[in-house]
Amino acid sequence: MIFSPKASGMEHHVPDPATAIDWARASNDLVHRVGEQFPEHFVGSCQLPQTPNGSMEVMVAELERCVEELGFVGCNLNPDPSGGYWTSRPVTDEYWYPLYEKLVELDVPAMIHVSTSCNPNFHALGAHYLNADTSVFMQLLQGDLFADFPDLRLVIPHGGGAVPYHWGRYKGLAERMERPPLEQHLMGNVFFDTCVYHQPGIDLLLKVIGPDNLLFASEMLGAVRGTNPDTGSGWDDTKRYIERAGLSDSDLDKVFEGTARRVYPRLAARLDGWNR
Amino acid sequence: MIFSPKASGMEHHVPDPATAIDWARASNDLVHRVGEQFPEHFVGSCQLPQTPNGSMEVMVAELERCVEELGFVGCNLNPDPSGGYWTSRPVTDEYWYPLYEKLVELDVPAMIHVSTSCNPNFHALGAHYLNADTSVFMQLLQGDLFADFPDLRLVIPHGGGAVPYHWGRYKGLAERMERPPLEQHLMGNVFFDTCVYHQPGIDLLLKVIGPDNLLFASEMLGAVRGTNPDTGSGWDDTKRYIERAGLSDSDLDKVFEGTARRVYPRLAARLDGWNR
């Protein structure tokens, strides 16, 4: 399990940089402690000390500490540290480039994930998270970030927000905006997880987005805890949905393991070490 | 065709109330003129003179003028007149109640639709529209608006944003938040359109959301103009997708006409008049 501090508790809207640094370090150190105690189960992915329009330098420093000193394999990147007011620059803006340079240098991906919402219009779990996934995908479509960072890898959670459901919209917009086809423009660098909590949603995701761009994810004490009374199993028990979707064994292997190994090479190296 | 002023051109972010009133009246009068010239093809749905946190009184007055004097059958309601900064109150807030009272009195629905985005984080067509659909559905889930307005009807466009794809998430959240089941809590009053531009998306929509809550919609000079090179037909030619989804004739009738007649009774009355 790739274990990060709880995304909704990152508190990036608190504007004081010293608080952000202390909170990120404390959270990451606790995750590291769990990983040290149960190394066969957990590997870390770090929280960055973000603040609205804050310094990239402190983000880079904490990423470097977590990967090089604590053995973490990735990080969360919050595209809206304001917490629902979206006062920062799009992820394609050069503001973010020092972080991307470090991600590429360390060969770790970033999961795009907002934190809590301070805006009463956006419920964190039912709107803000999905909106962020959708918005960032569209920012990437508009821009050309991976021309500058061909080795950068970004993971968009919650099954890509609204994107796979509206795949025709995005394909059409890419054409209208004279961007290359999405497969070529984005899908060498952008990956979605499988946090979609019903069978029709998973079926669509697996059909529209191939297994080379999908990483298995579920939740533990996440947004949608509890049991679906119609099925008797947990809403977030995504393994069951995926197993019932009729994939070939090799595609199942990719979704459950292969794609994650490609996107998180430091995780793959660690697993290979265990297997030796 | 239910014809409204172009949603992306409503310009509700311009803060001057007099400009908003003039622009709404001019736009609605033009729509009316088209309807007068081609009455067998077009019926009006109006733009409201919204401004960020502006007066409900002017909105109510323009709605009344358009329905009673111009024969319009509905309106667009912008849940974010700030244009991407989301500074207004959720649609369940009592701020909006005078408009809802008038909608119920006139027996016309509102289509929830934002206008253009002034926020560089949100592409209007590829992010802001879908985010608004998703956010408003979640606001309605959190609140209890239809206890106060049991006859109010709201149409959410773009196939409900991210909602049908994440239907399990919303069902699970409703349970976790101790709301009634969605069918009972919302689906007597909330309707989605069919603006989803590929077959897998339409298949999911029709499977997850029944025909009693779906209204046929396509676009004309809309977000996703142009031809899908894989199919040779327009991205937004949604009729083809729906016809291929395997619905029964009676369900097809609902999606293409029956549900729209229920949601827009003033349209039904007008069509019945033509048929006599």
Coordinates of C-alpha atoms in Angstrom, one line a residue, chain A residues 85-86 88-90 119-123 125-127 130-131 134-135 138-139 142 158-159 161-162 164-173 175-177 195-198 200-201 204-205 208 219 222-225 227 229-230 235, chain B residues 85-86 88-90 119-123 125-127 130-131 134-135 138-139 142 158-159 161-162 164-173 175-177 195-198 200-201 204-205 208 219 222-225 227 229-230 235:
Chain A
Y85 CA -11.2 29.3 -4.1
W86 CA -8.7 28.3 -6.8
S88 CA -3.3 29.5 -7.6
R89 CA -2.0 29.1 -11.1
P90 CA -2.9 26.1 -13.4
N119 CA -15.8 26.9 0.2
P120 CA -19.4 26.1 1.1
N121 CA -20.2 25.5 -2.5
F122 CA -17.9 22.5 -2.7
H123 CA -18.4 19.5 -0.5
L125 CA -15.7 14.4 -1.0
G126 CA -18.7 15.0 -3.3
A127 CA -17.6 17.9 -5.3
L130 CA -13.9 15.4 -8.5
N131 CA -13.8 19.0 -9.7
T134 CA -11.5 17.2 -14.0
S135 CA -10.0 20.7 -14.0
M138 CA -8.3 20.0 -18.8
Q139 CA -5.4 22.3 -17.8
Q142 CA -4.9 23.1 -22.9
H158 CA -11.2 9.1 -8.3
G159 CA -11.2 7.4 -11.7
G161 CA -13.1 12.8 -11.9
A162 CA -15.6 13.4 -14.8
P164 CA -13.6 9.1 -18.7
Y165 CA -17.4 9.6 -18.6
H166 CA -16.9 12.6 -20.9
W167 CA -14.1 11.1 -23.0
G168 CA -15.8 12.1 -26.2
R169 CA -16.0 15.7 -25.0
Y170 CA -12.3 15.8 -24.3
K171 CA -11.4 14.1 -27.6
G172 CA -13.6 16.6 -29.4
L173 CA -12.2 19.6 -27.5
E175 CA -9.4 18.4 -31.9
R176 CA -11.2 21.7 -31.8
M177 CA -8.2 23.3 -29.9
C195 CA -11.7 4.8 -7.0
V196 CA -15.1 4.6 -8.6
Y197 CA -17.7 2.9 -6.4
H198 CA -20.2 1.0 -8.5
P200 CA -21.2 0.6 -14.2
G201 CA -18.6 3.3 -13.4
L204 CA -16.9 2.5 -18.3
L205 CA -13.4 3.3 -16.9
V208 CA -12.5 3.9 -22.1
E219 CA -10.0 3.3 0.2
G222 CA -12.1 6.9 2.9
A223 CA -14.9 9.0 1.4
V224 CA -17.4 6.2 0.9
R225 CA -17.1 3.9 3.9
T227 CA -21.9 -1.2 2.9
P229 CA -27.3 -2.6 0.9
D230 CA -28.0 -3.8 -2.6
W235 CA -19.0 0.6 -1.6
Chain B
Y85 CA -14.6 32.1 -8.2
W86 CA -17.7 30.6 -6.5
S88 CA -22.1 33.0 -4.1
R89 CA -24.1 30.9 -1.7
P90 CA -25.0 27.2 -2.5
N119 CA -10.6 31.7 -13.6
P120 CA -7.6 30.4 -15.5
N121 CA -7.8 27.2 -13.6
F122 CA -11.2 26.3 -15.2
H123 CA -11.7 26.0 -18.9
L125 CA -16.3 23.9 -21.6
G126 CA -13.8 21.3 -20.3
A127 CA -14.0 22.0 -16.5
L130 CA -19.0 19.9 -15.5
N131 CA -17.7 21.1 -12.1
T134 CA -21.3 18.1 -10.0
S135 CA -21.2 20.7 -7.3
M138 CA -23.9 17.6 -4.1
Q139 CA -25.3 20.8 -2.6
Q142 CA -26.4 17.9 1.5
H158 CA -23.9 17.7 -19.6
G159 CA -25.3 14.3 -18.5
G161 CA -21.4 16.4 -14.8
A162 CA -19.5 13.6 -13.0
P164 CA -23.8 9.3 -13.0
Y165 CA -20.2 8.0 -13.4
H166 CA -19.8 8.3 -9.6
W167 CA -23.4 7.2 -8.7
G168 CA -22.0 4.7 -6.1
R169 CA -20.1 7.6 -4.4
Y170 CA -23.3 9.7 -4.2
K171 CA -25.4 6.7 -2.9
G172 CA -22.7 6.0 -0.3
L173 CA -22.3 9.6 0.7
E175 CA -26.2 7.0 3.4
R176 CA -23.1 8.2 5.4
M177 CA -24.7 11.6 5.7
C195 CA -25.1 15.9 -23.6
V196 CA -22.5 13.2 -23.3
Y197 CA -20.4 12.7 -26.5
H198 CA -19.5 9.1 -26.8
P200 CA -19.9 4.4 -23.5
G201 CA -20.9 7.6 -21.6
L204 CA -23.7 4.4 -18.5
L205 CA -26.1 7.4 -18.2
V208 CA -27.7 4.4 -14.1
E219 CA -25.8 20.9 -29.2
G222 CA -21.9 24.0 -28.9
A223 CA -18.9 22.9 -27.0
V224 CA -17.9 19.9 -29.1
R225 CA -18.6 20.8 -32.7
T227 CA -16.8 15.2 -36.5
P229 CA -12.9 10.7 -37.2
D230 CA -13.5 7.2 -35.8
W235 CA -19.4 14.3 -31.6

